[in-house]
Coordinates of N, CA and C in Angstrom, one line a residue:
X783 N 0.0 26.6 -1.5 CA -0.8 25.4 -1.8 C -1.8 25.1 -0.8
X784 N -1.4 25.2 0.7 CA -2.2 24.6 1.5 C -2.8 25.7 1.9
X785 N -3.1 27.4 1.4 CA -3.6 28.0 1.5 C -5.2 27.6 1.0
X786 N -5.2 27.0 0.0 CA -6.2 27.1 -0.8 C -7.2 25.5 -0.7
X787 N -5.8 24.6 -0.1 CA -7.0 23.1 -0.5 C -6.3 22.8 1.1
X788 N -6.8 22.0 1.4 CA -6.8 21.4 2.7 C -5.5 20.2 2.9
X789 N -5.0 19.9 3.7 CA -3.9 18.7 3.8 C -4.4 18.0 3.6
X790 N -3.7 16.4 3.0 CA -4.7 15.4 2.7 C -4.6 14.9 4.1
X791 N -5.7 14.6 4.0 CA -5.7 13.4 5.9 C -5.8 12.0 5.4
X792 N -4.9 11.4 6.4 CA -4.7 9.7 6.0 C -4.4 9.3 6.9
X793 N -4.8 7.9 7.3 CA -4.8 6.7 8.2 C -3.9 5.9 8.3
X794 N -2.7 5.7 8.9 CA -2.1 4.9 8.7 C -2.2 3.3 8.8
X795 N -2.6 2.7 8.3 CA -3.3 1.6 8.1 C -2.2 -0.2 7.4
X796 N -2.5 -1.1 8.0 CA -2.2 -2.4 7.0 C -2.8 -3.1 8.2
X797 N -2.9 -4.1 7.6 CA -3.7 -5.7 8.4 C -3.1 -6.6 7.2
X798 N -3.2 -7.5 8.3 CA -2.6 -8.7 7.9 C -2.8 -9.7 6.5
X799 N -3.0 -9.0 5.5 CA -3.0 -9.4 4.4 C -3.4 -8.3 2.9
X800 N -3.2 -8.5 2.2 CA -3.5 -8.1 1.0 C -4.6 -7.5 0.9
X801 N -5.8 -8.2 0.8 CA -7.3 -8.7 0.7 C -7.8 -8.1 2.1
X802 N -7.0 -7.6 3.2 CA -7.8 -7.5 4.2 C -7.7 -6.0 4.4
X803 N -6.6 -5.6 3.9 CA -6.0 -4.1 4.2 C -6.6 -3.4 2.7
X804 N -6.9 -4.1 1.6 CA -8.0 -3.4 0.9 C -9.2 -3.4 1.4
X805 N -9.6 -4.1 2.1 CA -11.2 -3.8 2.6 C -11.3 -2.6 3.5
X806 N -10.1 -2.6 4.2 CA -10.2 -1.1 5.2 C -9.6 0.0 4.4
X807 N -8.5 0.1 3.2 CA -9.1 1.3 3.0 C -10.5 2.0 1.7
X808 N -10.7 0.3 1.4 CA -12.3 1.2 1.0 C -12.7 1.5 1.7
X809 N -13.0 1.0 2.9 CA -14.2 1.6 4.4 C -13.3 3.2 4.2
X810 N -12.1 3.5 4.6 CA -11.6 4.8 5.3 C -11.5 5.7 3.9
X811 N -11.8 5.2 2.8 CA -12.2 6.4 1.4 C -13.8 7.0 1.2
X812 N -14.5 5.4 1.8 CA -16.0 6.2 1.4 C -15.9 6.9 2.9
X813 N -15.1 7.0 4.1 CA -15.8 7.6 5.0 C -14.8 8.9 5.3
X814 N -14.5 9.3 4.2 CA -14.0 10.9 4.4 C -12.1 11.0 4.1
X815 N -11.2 10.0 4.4 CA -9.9 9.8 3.9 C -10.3 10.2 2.4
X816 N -8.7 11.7 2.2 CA -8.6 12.0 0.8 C -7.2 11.1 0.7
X817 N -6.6 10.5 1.2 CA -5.3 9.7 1.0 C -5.2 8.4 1.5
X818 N -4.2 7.6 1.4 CA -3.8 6.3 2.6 C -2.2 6.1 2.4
X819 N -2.4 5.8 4.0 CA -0.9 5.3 4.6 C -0.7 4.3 4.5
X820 N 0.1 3.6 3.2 CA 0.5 2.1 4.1 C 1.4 1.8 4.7
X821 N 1.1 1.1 5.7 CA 1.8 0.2 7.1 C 2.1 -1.0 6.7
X822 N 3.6 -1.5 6.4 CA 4.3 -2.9 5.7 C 4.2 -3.2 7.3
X823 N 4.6 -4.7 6.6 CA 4.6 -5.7 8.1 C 6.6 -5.4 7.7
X824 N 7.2 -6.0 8.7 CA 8.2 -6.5 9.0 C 8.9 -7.1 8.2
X825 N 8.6 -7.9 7.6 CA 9.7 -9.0 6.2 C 9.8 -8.0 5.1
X826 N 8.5 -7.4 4.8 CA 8.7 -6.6 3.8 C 9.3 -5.1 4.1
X827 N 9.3 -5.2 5.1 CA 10.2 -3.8 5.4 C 11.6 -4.0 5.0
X828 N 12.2 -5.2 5.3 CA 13.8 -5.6 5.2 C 13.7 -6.0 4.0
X829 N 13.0 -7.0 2.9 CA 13.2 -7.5 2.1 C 12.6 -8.5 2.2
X830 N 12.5 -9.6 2.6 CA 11.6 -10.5 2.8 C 10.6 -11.6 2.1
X831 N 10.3 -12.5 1.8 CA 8.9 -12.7 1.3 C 8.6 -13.3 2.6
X832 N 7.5 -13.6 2.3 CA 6.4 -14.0 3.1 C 6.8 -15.7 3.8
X833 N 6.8 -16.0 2.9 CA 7.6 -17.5 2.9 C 9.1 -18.0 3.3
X834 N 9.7 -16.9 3.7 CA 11.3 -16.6 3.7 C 11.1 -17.7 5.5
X835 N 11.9 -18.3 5.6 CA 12.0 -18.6 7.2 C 12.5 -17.9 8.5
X836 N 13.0 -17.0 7.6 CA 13.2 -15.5 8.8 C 12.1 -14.7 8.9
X837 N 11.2 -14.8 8.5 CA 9.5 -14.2 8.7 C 8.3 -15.0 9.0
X838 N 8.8 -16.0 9.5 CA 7.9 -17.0 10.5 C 7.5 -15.9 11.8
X839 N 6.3 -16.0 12.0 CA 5.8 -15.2 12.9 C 5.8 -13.6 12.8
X840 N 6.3 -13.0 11.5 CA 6.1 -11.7 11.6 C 5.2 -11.2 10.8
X841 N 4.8 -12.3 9.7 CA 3.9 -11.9 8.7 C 2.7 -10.9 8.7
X842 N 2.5 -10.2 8.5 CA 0.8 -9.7 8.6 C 1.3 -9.0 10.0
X843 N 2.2 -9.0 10.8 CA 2.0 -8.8 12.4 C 1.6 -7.0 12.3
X844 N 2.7 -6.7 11.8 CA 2.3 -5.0 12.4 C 2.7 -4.2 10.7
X845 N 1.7 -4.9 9.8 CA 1.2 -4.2 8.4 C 1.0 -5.0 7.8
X846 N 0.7 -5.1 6.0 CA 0.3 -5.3 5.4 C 1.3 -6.3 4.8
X847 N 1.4 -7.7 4.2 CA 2.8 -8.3 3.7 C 2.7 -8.1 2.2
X848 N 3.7 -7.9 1.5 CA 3.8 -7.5 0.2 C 5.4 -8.5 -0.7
X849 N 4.9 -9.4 -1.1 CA 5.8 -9.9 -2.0 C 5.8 -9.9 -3.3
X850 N 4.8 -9.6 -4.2 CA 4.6 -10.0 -5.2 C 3.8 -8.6 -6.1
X851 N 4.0 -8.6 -7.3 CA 3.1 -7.7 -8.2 C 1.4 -8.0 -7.7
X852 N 1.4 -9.0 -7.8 CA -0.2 -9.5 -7.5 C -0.6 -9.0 -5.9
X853 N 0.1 -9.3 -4.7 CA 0.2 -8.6 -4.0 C -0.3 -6.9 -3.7
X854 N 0.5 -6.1 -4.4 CA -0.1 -4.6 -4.6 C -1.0 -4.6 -5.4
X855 N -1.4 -5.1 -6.5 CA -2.7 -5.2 -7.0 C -3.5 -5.3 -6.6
X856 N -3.8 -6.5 -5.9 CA -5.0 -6.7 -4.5 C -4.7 -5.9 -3.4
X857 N -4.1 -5.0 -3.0 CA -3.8 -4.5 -1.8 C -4.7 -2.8 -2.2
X858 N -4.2 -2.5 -3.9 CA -5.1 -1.4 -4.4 C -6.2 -2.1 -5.2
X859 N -7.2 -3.0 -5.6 CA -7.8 -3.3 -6.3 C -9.1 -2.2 -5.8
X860 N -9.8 -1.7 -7.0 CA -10.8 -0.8 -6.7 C -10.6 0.5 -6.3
X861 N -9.0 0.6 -6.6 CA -8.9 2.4 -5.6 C -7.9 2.8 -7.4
X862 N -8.5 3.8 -7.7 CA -8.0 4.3 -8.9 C -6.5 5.2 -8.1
X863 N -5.6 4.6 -8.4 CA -4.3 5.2 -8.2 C -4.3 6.6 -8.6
X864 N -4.4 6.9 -9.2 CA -4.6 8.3 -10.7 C -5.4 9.2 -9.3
X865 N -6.2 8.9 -8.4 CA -7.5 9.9 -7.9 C -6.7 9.8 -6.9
X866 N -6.4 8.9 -6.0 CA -6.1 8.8 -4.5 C -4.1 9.1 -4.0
X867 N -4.3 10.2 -3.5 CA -3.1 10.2 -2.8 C -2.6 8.8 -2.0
X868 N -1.5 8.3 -2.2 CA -0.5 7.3 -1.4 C 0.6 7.8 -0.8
X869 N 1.2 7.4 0.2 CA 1.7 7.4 1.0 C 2.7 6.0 1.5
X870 N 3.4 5.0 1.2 CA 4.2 4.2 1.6 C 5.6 4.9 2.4
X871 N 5.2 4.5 3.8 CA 6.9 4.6 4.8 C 7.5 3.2 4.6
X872 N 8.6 3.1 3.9 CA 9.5 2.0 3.5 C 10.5 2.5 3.4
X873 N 11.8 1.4 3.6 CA 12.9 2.4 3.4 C 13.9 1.2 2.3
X874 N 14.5 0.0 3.2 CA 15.3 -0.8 2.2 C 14.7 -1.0 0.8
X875 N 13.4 -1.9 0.8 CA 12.6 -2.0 -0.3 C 11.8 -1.2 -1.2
X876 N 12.1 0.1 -0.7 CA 11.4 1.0 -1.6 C 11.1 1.3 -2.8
X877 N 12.7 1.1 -3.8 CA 12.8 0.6 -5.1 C 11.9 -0.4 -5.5
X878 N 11.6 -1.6 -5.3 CA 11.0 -2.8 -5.2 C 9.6 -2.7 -5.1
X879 N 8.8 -1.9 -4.5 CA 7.7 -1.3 -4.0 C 7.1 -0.2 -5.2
X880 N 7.9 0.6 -5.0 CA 7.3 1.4 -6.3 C 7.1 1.0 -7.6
X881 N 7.9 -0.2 -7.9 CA 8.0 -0.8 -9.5 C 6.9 -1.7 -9.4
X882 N 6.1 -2.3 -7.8 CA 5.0 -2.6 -7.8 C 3.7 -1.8 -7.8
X883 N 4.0 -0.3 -7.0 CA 3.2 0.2 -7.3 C 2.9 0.9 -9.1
X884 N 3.7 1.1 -9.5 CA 4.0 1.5 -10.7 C 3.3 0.4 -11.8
X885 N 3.4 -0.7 -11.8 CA 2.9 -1.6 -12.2 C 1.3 -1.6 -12.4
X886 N 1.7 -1.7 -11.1 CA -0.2 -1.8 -10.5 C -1.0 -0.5 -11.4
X887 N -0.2 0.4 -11.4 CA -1.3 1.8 -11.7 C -0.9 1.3 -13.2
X888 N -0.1 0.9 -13.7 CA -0.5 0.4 -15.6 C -0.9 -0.2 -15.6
X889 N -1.3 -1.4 -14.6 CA -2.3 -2.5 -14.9 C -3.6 -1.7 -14.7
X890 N -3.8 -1.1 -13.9 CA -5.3 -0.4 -14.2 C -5.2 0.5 -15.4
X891 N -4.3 0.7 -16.2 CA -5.0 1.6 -17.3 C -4.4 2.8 -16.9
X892 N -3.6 3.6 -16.0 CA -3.4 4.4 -15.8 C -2.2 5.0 -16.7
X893 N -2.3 6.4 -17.4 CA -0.6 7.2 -18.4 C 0.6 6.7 -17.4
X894 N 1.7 6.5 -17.7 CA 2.4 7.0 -16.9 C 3.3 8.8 -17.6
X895 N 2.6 9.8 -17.5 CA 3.0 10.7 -18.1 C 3.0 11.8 -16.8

């Protein structure tokens, strides 16, 4: 395979919100990224929401916070799931994650086939 097409290269990337970690990886698609890494913050890594009192101070700290369907929707809004390679390192929430990512690519209209 990687004879013929190139590895995808990707950034591992999240900031401190939803809304903010979509704006960087449009910047890193129009400027040459064929993929993206996301980088969860900390509550969502274990499970977490955002609002949980054991994620005081970790929110946003070192990735992107993810609670909610709406959440990954705005975190991919404007990146056709279907075109762009992803990449999520998660491990407890994983389950939980993909039925948001999964979501999200039927809310754009995408087969799931």
């Amino acid at each position: 395979m990687y004879k013929k097409r190139l590895w995808t290269m990707r950034q591992y990337a999240g900031f401190t919100s939803a809304e903010a970690s979509n704006k960087r990886y449009q910047y890193l698609l129009k400027n040459g990224v064929a993929g993206l890494s996301v980088a969860f913050d900390l509550p969502t890594q274990i499970g977490y929401d955002s609002d949980h009192p054991i994620s005081v101070g970790e929110v946003g700290k070192a990735g992107v916070p993810i609670s909610s369907l709406q959440n990954m929707e705005t975190l991919f809004r404007d990146i056709p799931l279907d075109q762009v390679s992803t990449s999520m390192t998660i491990n407890a929430t994983a389950a939980t994650l993909l039925a948001f990512y999964i979501a999200s690519a039927e809310n754009q209209g995408i087969p799931m086939e």
